[in-house]
Structures are given as structure tokens and as C-alpha cells.
């Protein structure tokens, strides 16, 4: 390599070492955030304001502990003997796509070591505009599985629930499908609107690469965090769903036929 090439490589190493992520917390032995046993990195920062959010303390963009991708990977890799053939690293949030450069560099390191990578995201920052879409394409290349949370299929109801449109989120799901990226689709069980459930079912069936499609039942375990932050929790009157309600919603999502279900 000539002097110019050596200088460029040195500059790239400096740039990569300057990338730091804001880490909210980690979990060493996660079992639901992707296949197998996972080391889960929860990043700080989220623009959405979901009314049922379980982790409102992750909203602030400026909080969290600054760490480099290599530092995070080195801590995670201490647990690699527990991952076996299908475990690995999951990055969640907050909203991980707000720190897309950090996640990409972390996943590049992971793939060099043969580690399975999963991104848990609500898709809120997704856009086809530059420079985001080029960065996203780079991230796709080193991400084995996308866990996409679709908060609501109806755009107006999505805005009321989260403060944001869902149009770009559904675009992201289609884009992942078109690019043959494996997905798990996760949906919150907050309401029991049969037509919305069928519309969501129809949308997911239009995607080619969905490997899992499941309901995340609404719960109130995080309400105390809202109180601690002095933020009004607007769903105080909403009760967690019963097992029967969860099963009914799951049946509709997977059959896509709420009318037929009601006729049973």
C-alpha cells in the first residue's frame, strides 16, 4: 500500500474510533429480543411519544453513557459462549435508528466475528431521502434480523397514539421485504378494533420476509416511570387484555378474517 492509501486508512480508523453511542442500559441474557440468547444494548433517545411507552426515561437524546462500538462489542462478546448457534447481539432503544452510524459500526464488528445481529426498531426515522437511505442500506448489509414494531396500522390512530405518522414505517417494512431482509413484526395489544386488526393482517401478508408475527400485550409495569418523571400517563383507565382477548386478536391477525371469527 502506498503512502496515500496508508494515510486514508489511518484517517478512516480515526473516524471510526470517534463514533460513540449513547447507551441507556444492557441486558446480558435476553430471551425474547431475537432468536436464542441475546446480549441486548438499549440505546438512548426516541422521538416518538407512545402513550403506553414502558421506558419513557429513554426519550432524551442527550442522556446515556457514551461508548464506542468496539467497547460495546467487547463487553457483549464475553457472553458469546452462551449464544450457541442462534444467539447474538440485539440493539434496541429508545430508537436505535437515531444512532444509525453507531449501530452500523457495531454490527460490522459483530459480523466479522460471525455474530448474529438483530435490530429492534419502530422505524420512526426511516426515509428514502439522503443521507439516511444510504446509511440504512449500509446497515441492512450487516443486519441479520429486523424486529419492527408497528404501533398501529391506521395512520390517524397512529398519530394519536405516538405523535407521528406511520407512512414511512410501513414504507420501511416494504423496503425490507423488497430487499429480502428477515423480519419479525411486533404489534402492541392496546385496542381491540377488528377492522384495524384485519387491515394489519392484510398488510403483513403482503410482505415476503416476515418470519414471526406476534402481539405484545399491553401492560402497566412501566407506569411508575411516568410518575417518577412527572409526566401524565394518559392510559390510566386502560386495563391489560385478558388471555381470551389476546387470543382473539391473535386469531384475527393470523387468519385475516375478523368476520369469520365472529361467526364461529
PDB file of C-alpha atoms in Angstrom:
ATOM      1  CA  UNK A   1       0.000   0.000   0.000  1.00  0.00           C
ATOM      2  CA  UNK A   2       1.352   3.420  -0.949  1.00  0.00           C
ATOM      3  CA  UNK A   3       1.630   6.412   1.387  1.00  0.00           C
ATOM      4  CA  UNK A   4      -1.673   7.868   0.214  1.00  0.00           C
ATOM      5  CA  UNK A   5      -3.517   4.594   0.896  1.00  0.00           C
ATOM      6  CA  UNK A   6      -1.948   4.280   4.328  1.00  0.00           C
ATOM      7  CA  UNK A   7      -2.989   7.832   5.186  1.00  0.00           C
ATOM      8  CA  UNK A   8      -6.600   7.215   4.083  1.00  0.00           C
ATOM      9  CA  UNK A   9      -6.792   4.021   6.148  1.00  0.00           C
ATOM     10  CA  UNK A  10      -5.387   5.817   9.167  1.00  0.00           C
ATOM     11  CA  UNK A  11      -7.935   8.605   8.776  1.00  0.00           C
ATOM     12  CA  UNK A  12     -10.770   6.067   8.470  1.00  0.00           C
ATOM     13  CA  UNK A  13      -9.630   4.356  11.677  1.00  0.00           C
ATOM     14  CA  UNK A  14      -9.671   7.705  13.461  1.00  0.00           C
ATOM     15  CA  UNK A  15     -13.184   8.437  12.154  1.00  0.00           C
ATOM     16  CA  UNK A  16     -14.465   5.015  13.223  1.00  0.00           C
ATOM     17  CA  UNK A  17     -12.933   5.385  16.679  1.00  0.00           C
ATOM     18  CA  UNK A  18     -14.689   8.737  17.064  1.00  0.00           C
ATOM     19  CA  UNK A  19     -18.136   7.178  16.675  1.00  0.00           C
ATOM     20  CA  UNK A  20     -19.778   6.747  20.045  1.00  0.00           C
ATOM     21  CA  UNK A  21     -23.230   5.616  21.011  1.00  0.00           C
ATOM     22  CA  UNK A  22     -25.339   6.817  23.894  1.00  0.00           C
ATOM     23  CA  UNK A  23     -26.091   3.662  25.843  1.00  0.00           C
ATOM     24  CA  UNK A  24     -29.060   3.577  28.193  1.00  0.00           C
ATOM     25  CA  UNK A  25     -28.533   0.054  29.549  1.00  0.00           C
ATOM     26  CA  UNK A  26     -27.720  -3.532  28.593  1.00  0.00           C
ATOM     27  CA  UNK A  27     -29.165  -6.954  29.296  1.00  0.00           C
ATOM     28  CA  UNK A  28     -26.784  -9.896  29.270  1.00  0.00           C
ATOM     29  CA  UNK A  29     -29.209 -12.798  28.839  1.00  0.00           C
ATOM     30  CA  UNK A  30     -32.252 -11.672  26.859  1.00  0.00           C
ATOM     31  CA  UNK A  31     -34.548 -14.394  25.559  1.00  0.00           C
ATOM     32  CA  UNK A  32     -37.294 -12.526  23.656  1.00  0.00           C
ATOM     33  CA  UNK A  33     -35.412  -9.861  21.675  1.00  0.00           C
ATOM     34  CA  UNK A  34     -34.422 -12.053  18.775  1.00  0.00           C
ATOM     35  CA  UNK A  35     -33.570 -15.750  18.350  1.00  0.00           C
ATOM     36  CA  UNK A  36     -31.715 -17.617  21.060  1.00  0.00           C
ATOM     37  CA  UNK A  37     -29.896 -15.985  23.953  1.00  0.00           C
ATOM     38  CA  UNK A  38     -29.189 -12.317  23.233  1.00  0.00           C
ATOM     39  CA  UNK A  39     -26.952  -9.583  24.585  1.00  0.00           C
ATOM     40  CA  UNK A  40     -29.243  -6.562  24.298  1.00  0.00           C
ATOM     41  CA  UNK A  41     -27.972  -2.997  24.002  1.00  0.00           C
ATOM     42  CA  UNK A  42     -30.622  -0.367  24.750  1.00  0.00           C
ATOM     43  CA  UNK A  43     -29.761   2.964  23.155  1.00  0.00           C
ATOM     44  CA  UNK A  44     -30.811   6.358  24.434  1.00  0.00           C
ATOM     45  CA  UNK A  45     -33.153   8.665  22.538  1.00  0.00           C
ATOM     46  CA  UNK A  46     -36.554   8.428  20.858  1.00  0.00           C
ATOM     47  CA  UNK A  47     -38.732  10.957  19.009  1.00  0.00           C
ATOM     48  CA  UNK A  48     -41.971   9.018  19.361  1.00  0.00           C
ATOM     49  CA  UNK A  49     -44.164   9.572  22.398  1.00  0.00           C
ATOM     50  CA  UNK A  50     -46.168   6.365  22.595  1.00  0.00           C
ATOM     51  CA  UNK A  51     -48.881   6.762  25.198  1.00  0.00           C
ATOM     52  CA  UNK A  52     -48.147   3.318  26.641  1.00  0.00           C
ATOM     53  CA  UNK A  53     -44.313   3.554  26.496  1.00  0.00           C
ATOM     54  CA  UNK A  54     -42.674   1.269  29.047  1.00  0.00           C
ATOM     55  CA  UNK A  55     -39.370   3.156  29.041  1.00  0.00           C
ATOM     56  CA  UNK A  56     -40.018   6.937  28.910  1.00  0.00           C
ATOM     57  CA  UNK A  57     -36.655   7.506  30.556  1.00  0.00           C
ATOM     58  CA  UNK A  58     -35.042   6.594  27.211  1.00  0.00           C
ATOM     59  CA  UNK A  59     -36.659   9.529  25.372  1.00  0.00           C
ATOM     60  CA  UNK A  60     -33.992  12.172  25.972  1.00  0.00           C
ATOM     61  CA  UNK A  61     -31.405  12.170  23.200  1.00  0.00           C
ATOM     62  CA  UNK A  62     -28.630  13.673  25.298  1.00  0.00           C
ATOM     63  CA  UNK A  63     -28.668  11.120  28.139  1.00  0.00           C
ATOM     64  CA  UNK A  64     -26.876   7.795  28.340  1.00  0.00           C
ATOM     65  CA  UNK A  65     -23.279   6.626  28.675  1.00  0.00           C
ATOM     66  CA  UNK A  66     -21.014   7.289  25.689  1.00  0.00           C
ATOM     67  CA  UNK A  67     -19.268   4.170  24.400  1.00  0.00           C
ATOM     68  CA  UNK A  68     -17.532   3.185  21.162  1.00  0.00           C
ATOM     69  CA  UNK A  69     -18.798   0.266  19.039  1.00  0.00           C
ATOM     70  CA  UNK A  70     -15.668  -1.724  19.932  1.00  0.00           C
ATOM     71  CA  UNK A  71     -16.194  -1.136  23.656  1.00  0.00           C
ATOM     72  CA  UNK A  72     -19.789  -2.333  23.433  1.00  0.00           C
ATOM     73  CA  UNK A  73     -18.867  -5.373  21.352  1.00  0.00           C
ATOM     74  CA  UNK A  74     -16.041  -6.377  23.685  1.00  0.00           C
ATOM     75  CA  UNK A  75     -18.422  -6.336  26.650  1.00  0.00           C
ATOM     76  CA  UNK A  76     -21.037  -8.303  24.731  1.00  0.00           C
ATOM     77  CA  UNK A  77     -18.601 -10.902  23.408  1.00  0.00           C
ATOM     78  CA  UNK A  78     -17.719 -12.012  26.924  1.00  0.00           C
ATOM     79  CA  UNK A  79     -21.056 -13.869  26.824  1.00  0.00           C
ATOM     80  CA  UNK A  80     -20.659 -15.467  23.392  1.00  0.00           C
ATOM     81  CA  UNK A  81     -20.337 -18.993  24.806  1.00  0.00           C
ATOM     82  CA  UNK A  82     -23.970 -18.756  25.886  1.00  0.00           C
ATOM     83  CA  UNK A  83     -25.235 -17.777  22.421  1.00  0.00           C
ATOM     84  CA  UNK A  84     -24.693 -21.192  20.820  1.00  0.00           C
ATOM     85  CA  UNK A  85     -25.709 -21.314  17.149  1.00  0.00           C
ATOM     86  CA  UNK A  86     -28.629 -18.878  17.072  1.00  0.00           C
ATOM     87  CA  UNK A  87     -27.972 -16.235  19.751  1.00  0.00           C
ATOM     88  CA  UNK A  88     -26.132 -12.957  19.360  1.00  0.00           C
ATOM     89  CA  UNK A  89     -26.435  -9.204  19.796  1.00  0.00           C
ATOM     90  CA  UNK A  90     -29.639  -7.165  19.645  1.00  0.00           C
ATOM     91  CA  UNK A  91     -29.688  -3.368  19.588  1.00  0.00           C
ATOM     92  CA  UNK A  92     -32.886  -1.783  20.830  1.00  0.00           C
ATOM     93  CA  UNK A  93     -33.933   1.542  22.340  1.00  0.00           C
ATOM     94  CA  UNK A  94     -35.216   4.114  22.658  1.00  0.00           C
ATOM     95  CA  UNK A  95     -34.981   4.223  18.883  1.00  0.00           C
ATOM     96  CA  UNK A  96     -31.791   2.648  17.585  1.00  0.00           C
ATOM     97  CA  UNK A  97     -32.046   4.213  14.104  1.00  0.00           C
ATOM     98  CA  UNK A  98     -31.387   7.637  15.630  1.00  0.00           C
ATOM     99  CA  UNK A  99     -27.834   6.354  16.175  1.00  0.00           C
ATOM    100  CA  UNK A 100     -27.538   4.549  12.853  1.00  0.00           C
ATOM    101  CA  UNK A 101     -23.797   5.135  12.361  1.00  0.00           C
ATOM    102  CA  UNK A 102     -23.036   3.625  15.764  1.00  0.00           C
ATOM    103  CA  UNK A 103     -25.258   0.591  15.168  1.00  0.00           C
ATOM    104  CA  UNK A 104     -23.730   0.007  11.733  1.00  0.00           C
ATOM    105  CA  UNK A 105     -20.175   0.025  13.075  1.00  0.00           C
ATOM    106  CA  UNK A 106     -21.126  -2.249  15.974  1.00  0.00           C
ATOM    107  CA  UNK A 107     -22.775  -4.716  13.603  1.00  0.00           C
ATOM    108  CA  UNK A 108     -19.787  -4.615  11.233  1.00  0.00           C
ATOM    109  CA  UNK A 109     -17.557  -5.687  14.097  1.00  0.00           C
ATOM    110  CA  UNK A 110     -20.056  -8.386  15.087  1.00  0.00           C
ATOM    111  CA  UNK A 111     -20.300  -9.841  11.567  1.00  0.00           C
ATOM    112  CA  UNK A 112     -16.506 -10.051  11.298  1.00  0.00           C
ATOM    113  CA  UNK A 113     -16.680 -12.323  14.349  1.00  0.00           C
ATOM    114  CA  UNK A 114     -19.588 -14.342  12.976  1.00  0.00           C
ATOM    115  CA  UNK A 115     -22.099 -12.959  15.482  1.00  0.00           C
ATOM    116  CA  UNK A 116     -25.823 -12.826  14.629  1.00  0.00           C
ATOM    117  CA  UNK A 117     -27.190  -9.255  14.629  1.00  0.00           C
ATOM    118  CA  UNK A 118     -30.734  -8.081  15.332  1.00  0.00           C
ATOM    119  CA  UNK A 119     -32.135  -4.555  15.252  1.00  0.00           C
ATOM    120  CA  UNK A 120     -35.276  -3.791  17.284  1.00  0.00           C
ATOM    121  CA  UNK A 121     -36.826  -0.618  15.860  1.00  0.00           C
ATOM    122  CA  UNK A 122     -40.085   1.269  15.451  1.00  0.00           C
ATOM    123  CA  UNK A 123     -38.855   2.639  12.121  1.00  0.00           C
ATOM    124  CA  UNK A 124     -39.705   6.247  13.002  1.00  0.00           C
ATOM    125  CA  UNK A 125     -36.539   7.847  11.484  1.00  0.00           C
ATOM    126  CA  UNK A 126     -36.852   5.935   8.191  1.00  0.00           C
ATOM    127  CA  UNK A 127     -36.858   7.997   4.990  1.00  0.00           C
ATOM    128  CA  UNK A 128     -35.857   7.461   1.375  1.00  0.00           C
ATOM    129  CA  UNK A 129     -34.067  10.810   1.438  1.00  0.00           C
ATOM    130  CA  UNK A 130     -30.306  11.168   1.598  1.00  0.00           C
ATOM    131  CA  UNK A 131     -28.136  10.799   3.527  1.00  0.00           C
ATOM    132  CA  UNK A 132     -30.350   8.470   5.579  1.00  0.00           C
ATOM    133  CA  UNK A 133     -31.187   5.892   2.926  1.00  0.00           C
ATOM    134  CA  UNK A 134     -27.513   5.303   2.020  1.00  0.00           C
ATOM    135  CA  UNK A 135     -26.718   4.833   5.696  1.00  0.00           C
ATOM    136  CA  UNK A 136     -29.677   2.482   6.046  1.00  0.00           C
ATOM    137  CA  UNK A 137     -28.523   0.389   3.095  1.00  0.00           C
ATOM    138  CA  UNK A 138     -25.138   0.055   4.753  1.00  0.00           C
ATOM    139  CA  UNK A 139     -26.822  -1.035   7.972  1.00  0.00           C
ATOM    140  CA  UNK A 140     -29.030  -3.561   6.142  1.00  0.00           C
ATOM    141  CA  UNK A 141     -25.943  -5.315   4.817  1.00  0.00           C
ATOM    142  CA  UNK A 142     -24.780  -6.208   8.335  1.00  0.00           C
ATOM    143  CA  UNK A 143     -28.168  -6.837   9.990  1.00  0.00           C
ATOM    144  CA  UNK A 144     -29.474 -10.403  10.052  1.00  0.00           C
ATOM    145  CA  UNK A 145     -32.914  -9.679  11.502  1.00  0.00           C
ATOM    146  CA  UNK A 146     -35.130  -6.622  11.868  1.00  0.00           C
ATOM    147  CA  UNK A 147     -37.688  -6.635  14.660  1.00  0.00           C
ATOM    148  CA  UNK A 148     -40.162  -3.990  13.513  1.00  0.00           C
ATOM    149  CA  UNK A 149     -42.731  -2.595  15.940  1.00  0.00           C
ATOM    150  CA  UNK A 150     -45.823  -1.420  14.100  1.00  0.00           C
ATOM    151  CA  UNK A 151     -47.716   0.607  16.680  1.00  0.00           C
ATOM    152  CA  UNK A 152     -50.921   0.966  14.645  1.00  0.00           C
ATOM    153  CA  UNK A 153     -51.912   0.290  11.046  1.00  0.00           C
ATOM    154  CA  UNK A 154     -54.271   3.287  10.786  1.00  0.00           C
ATOM    155  CA  UNK A 155     -52.288   6.481  10.195  1.00  0.00           C
ATOM    156  CA  UNK A 156     -54.564   8.852  12.130  1.00  0.00           C
ATOM    157  CA  UNK A 157     -54.794   6.480  15.081  1.00  0.00           C
ATOM    158  CA  UNK A 158     -51.030   6.032  14.913  1.00  0.00           C
ATOM    159  CA  UNK A 159     -50.593   9.802  15.191  1.00  0.00           C
ATOM    160  CA  UNK A 160     -52.880   9.917  18.235  1.00  0.00           C
ATOM    161  CA  UNK A 161     -51.045   7.011  19.853  1.00  0.00           C
ATOM    162  CA  UNK A 162     -47.455   8.075  19.111  1.00  0.00           C
ATOM    163  CA  UNK A 163     -47.478  11.666  17.857  1.00  0.00           C
ATOM    164  CA  UNK A 164     -46.137  10.604  14.430  1.00  0.00           C
ATOM    165  CA  UNK A 165     -47.304   9.239  11.090  1.00  0.00           C
ATOM    166  CA  UNK A 166     -46.831   5.562  10.253  1.00  0.00           C
ATOM    167  CA  UNK A 167     -46.467   6.008   6.488  1.00  0.00           C
ATOM    168  CA  UNK A 168     -42.661   5.924   6.489  1.00  0.00           C
ATOM    169  CA  UNK A 169     -42.710   2.973   8.895  1.00  0.00           C
ATOM    170  CA  UNK A 170     -44.854   0.935   6.529  1.00  0.00           C
ATOM    171  CA  UNK A 171     -42.526   2.046   3.713  1.00  0.00           C
ATOM    172  CA  UNK A 172     -39.634   0.618   5.703  1.00  0.00           C
ATOM    173  CA  UNK A 173     -41.398  -2.728   6.094  1.00  0.00           C
ATOM    174  CA  UNK A 174     -41.971  -2.884   2.330  1.00  0.00           C
ATOM    175  CA  UNK A 175     -38.367  -1.874   1.664  1.00  0.00           C
ATOM    176  CA  UNK A 176     -37.030  -4.614   3.931  1.00  0.00           C
ATOM    177  CA  UNK A 177     -39.277  -7.129   2.206  1.00  0.00           C
ATOM    178  CA  UNK A 178     -38.164  -5.979  -1.251  1.00  0.00           C
ATOM    179  CA  UNK A 179     -34.539  -6.350  -0.150  1.00  0.00           C
ATOM    180  CA  UNK A 180     -35.087  -9.861   1.248  1.00  0.00           C
ATOM    181  CA  UNK A 181     -34.328  -8.944   4.854  1.00  0.00           C
ATOM    182  CA  UNK A 182     -35.820 -11.173   7.527  1.00  0.00           C
ATOM    183  CA  UNK A 183     -38.360  -9.502   9.800  1.00  0.00           C
ATOM    184  CA  UNK A 184     -40.288 -10.134  12.960  1.00  0.00           C
ATOM    185  CA  UNK A 185     -43.378  -7.916  13.108  1.00  0.00           C
ATOM    186  CA  UNK A 186     -44.458  -6.953  16.631  1.00  0.00           C
ATOM    187  CA  UNK A 187     -47.719  -5.168  17.418  1.00  0.00           C
ATOM    188  CA  UNK A 188     -48.979  -3.778  20.750  1.00  0.00           C
ATOM    189  CA  UNK A 189     -52.312  -5.042  22.063  1.00  0.00           C
ATOM    190  CA  UNK A 190     -53.847  -1.748  23.214  1.00  0.00           C
ATOM    191  CA  UNK A 191     -57.182  -1.708  21.383  1.00  0.00           C
ATOM    192  CA  UNK A 192     -59.462  -4.415  20.037  1.00  0.00           C
ATOM    193  CA  UNK A 193     -60.635  -2.883  16.759  1.00  0.00           C
ATOM    194  CA  UNK A 194     -61.399  -5.834  14.470  1.00  0.00           C
ATOM    195  CA  UNK A 195     -61.160  -3.870  11.204  1.00  0.00           C
ATOM    196  CA  UNK A 196     -57.739  -2.487  12.154  1.00  0.00           C
ATOM    197  CA  UNK A 197     -56.505  -5.951  13.061  1.00  0.00           C
ATOM    198  CA  UNK A 198     -57.635  -7.289   9.695  1.00  0.00           C
ATOM    199  CA  UNK A 199     -56.001  -4.366   7.862  1.00  0.00           C
ATOM    200  CA  UNK A 200     -52.757  -5.080   9.716  1.00  0.00           C
ATOM    201  CA  UNK A 201     -53.032  -8.759   8.869  1.00  0.00           C
ATOM    202  CA  UNK A 202     -53.528  -7.942   5.190  1.00  0.00           C
ATOM    203  CA  UNK A 203     -50.516  -5.633   5.196  1.00  0.00           C
ATOM    204  CA  UNK A 204     -48.209  -8.171   6.815  1.00  0.00           C
ATOM    205  CA  UNK A 205     -49.352 -10.859   4.380  1.00  0.00           C
ATOM    206  CA  UNK A 206     -48.211  -8.592   1.539  1.00  0.00           C
ATOM    207  CA  UNK A 207     -44.633  -8.786   2.857  1.00  0.00           C
ATOM    208  CA  UNK A 208     -42.361 -11.615   1.700  1.00  0.00           C
ATOM    209  CA  UNK A 209     -39.860 -11.990   4.532  1.00  0.00           C
ATOM    210  CA  UNK A 210     -41.839 -11.960   7.796  1.00  0.00           C
ATOM    211  CA  UNK A 211     -40.626 -14.866   9.944  1.00  0.00           C
ATOM    212  CA  UNK A 212     -42.697 -14.083  13.027  1.00  0.00           C
ATOM    213  CA  UNK A 213     -45.823 -12.018  13.642  1.00  0.00           C
ATOM    214  CA  UNK A 214     -46.898 -11.582  17.241  1.00  0.00           C
ATOM    215  CA  UNK A 215     -48.786  -9.467  19.738  1.00  0.00           C
ATOM    216  CA  UNK A 216     -47.126  -7.649  22.611  1.00  0.00           C
ATOM    217  CA  UNK A 217     -49.866  -7.454  25.267  1.00  0.00           C
ATOM    218  CA  UNK A 218     -50.348  -4.055  26.857  1.00  0.00           C
ATOM    219  CA  UNK A 219     -49.244  -3.903  30.494  1.00  0.00           C
ATOM    220  CA  UNK A 220     -48.847  -1.263  33.180  1.00  0.00           C
ATOM    221  CA  UNK A 221     -45.467  -2.285  34.607  1.00  0.00           C
ATOM    222  CA  UNK A 222     -43.829   0.935  33.379  1.00  0.00           C
ATOM    223  CA  UNK A 223     -46.453   3.390  34.662  1.00  0.00           C
ATOM    224  CA  UNK A 224     -44.387   4.219  37.754  1.00  0.00           C
ATOM    225  CA  UNK A 225     -41.655   5.576  35.478  1.00  0.00           C
ATOM    226  CA  UNK A 226     -44.079   8.169  34.083  1.00  0.00           C
ATOM    227  CA  UNK A 227     -44.974   9.184  37.618  1.00  0.00           C
ATOM    228  CA  UNK A 228     -41.294   9.409  38.596  1.00  0.00           C
ATOM    229  CA  UNK A 229     -40.658  11.687  35.600  1.00  0.00           C
ATOM    230  CA  UNK A 230     -43.654  13.850  36.480  1.00  0.00           C
ATOM    231  CA  UNK A 231     -45.332  13.066  33.139  1.00  0.00           C
ATOM    232  CA  UNK A 232     -49.073  12.394  32.922  1.00  0.00           C
ATOM    233  CA  UNK A 233     -49.887   8.818  31.922  1.00  0.00           C
ATOM    234  CA  UNK A 234     -52.900   9.056  29.619  1.00  0.00           C
ATOM    235  CA  UNK A 235     -53.912   5.393  29.618  1.00  0.00           C
ATOM    236  CA  UNK A 236     -54.709   5.075  33.324  1.00  0.00           C
ATOM    237  CA  UNK A 237     -58.184   3.744  32.503  1.00  0.00           C
ATOM    238  CA  UNK A 238     -56.972   1.084  30.048  1.00  0.00           C
ATOM    239  CA  UNK A 239     -56.813  -2.392  31.551  1.00  0.00           C
ATOM    240  CA  UNK A 240     -54.343  -5.045  30.348  1.00  0.00           C
ATOM    241  CA  UNK A 241     -56.073  -7.510  27.983  1.00  0.00           C
ATOM    242  CA  UNK A 242     -57.286 -10.886  29.173  1.00  0.00           C
ATOM    243  CA  UNK A 243     -55.888 -14.102  27.746  1.00  0.00           C
ATOM    244  CA  UNK A 244     -59.099 -14.504  25.763  1.00  0.00           C
ATOM    245  CA  UNK A 245     -58.783 -11.011  24.247  1.00  0.00           C
ATOM    246  CA  UNK A 246     -55.173 -11.645  23.296  1.00  0.00           C
ATOM    247  CA  UNK A 247     -56.097 -14.955  21.690  1.00  0.00           C
ATOM    248  CA  UNK A 248     -58.970 -13.356  19.763  1.00  0.00           C
ATOM    249  CA  UNK A 249     -56.700 -10.619  18.409  1.00  0.00           C
ATOM    250  CA  UNK A 250     -54.022 -13.175  17.551  1.00  0.00           C
ATOM    251  CA  UNK A 251     -56.547 -15.297  15.670  1.00  0.00           C
ATOM    252  CA  UNK A 252     -57.685 -12.313  13.602  1.00  0.00           C
ATOM    253  CA  UNK A 253     -54.107 -11.247  12.843  1.00  0.00           C
ATOM    254  CA  UNK A 254     -53.159 -14.666  11.591  1.00  0.00           C
ATOM    255  CA  UNK A 255     -56.378 -15.523   9.740  1.00  0.00           C
ATOM    256  CA  UNK A 256     -57.109 -12.012   8.492  1.00  0.00           C
ATOM    257  CA  UNK A 257     -60.830 -12.757   8.844  1.00  0.00           C
ATOM    258  CA  UNK A 258     -62.477 -10.978  11.752  1.00  0.00           C
ATOM    259  CA  UNK A 259     -65.981 -11.520  10.298  1.00  0.00           C
ATOM    260  CA  UNK A 260     -65.436 -15.241  10.034  1.00  0.00           C
ATOM    261  CA  UNK A 261     -64.088 -15.315  13.567  1.00  0.00           C
ATOM    262  CA  UNK A 262     -67.201 -13.548  14.906  1.00  0.00           C
ATOM    263  CA  UNK A 263     -69.406 -16.100  13.158  1.00  0.00           C
ATOM    264  CA  UNK A 264     -67.788 -19.036  14.926  1.00  0.00           C
TER     265      UNK A 264
END
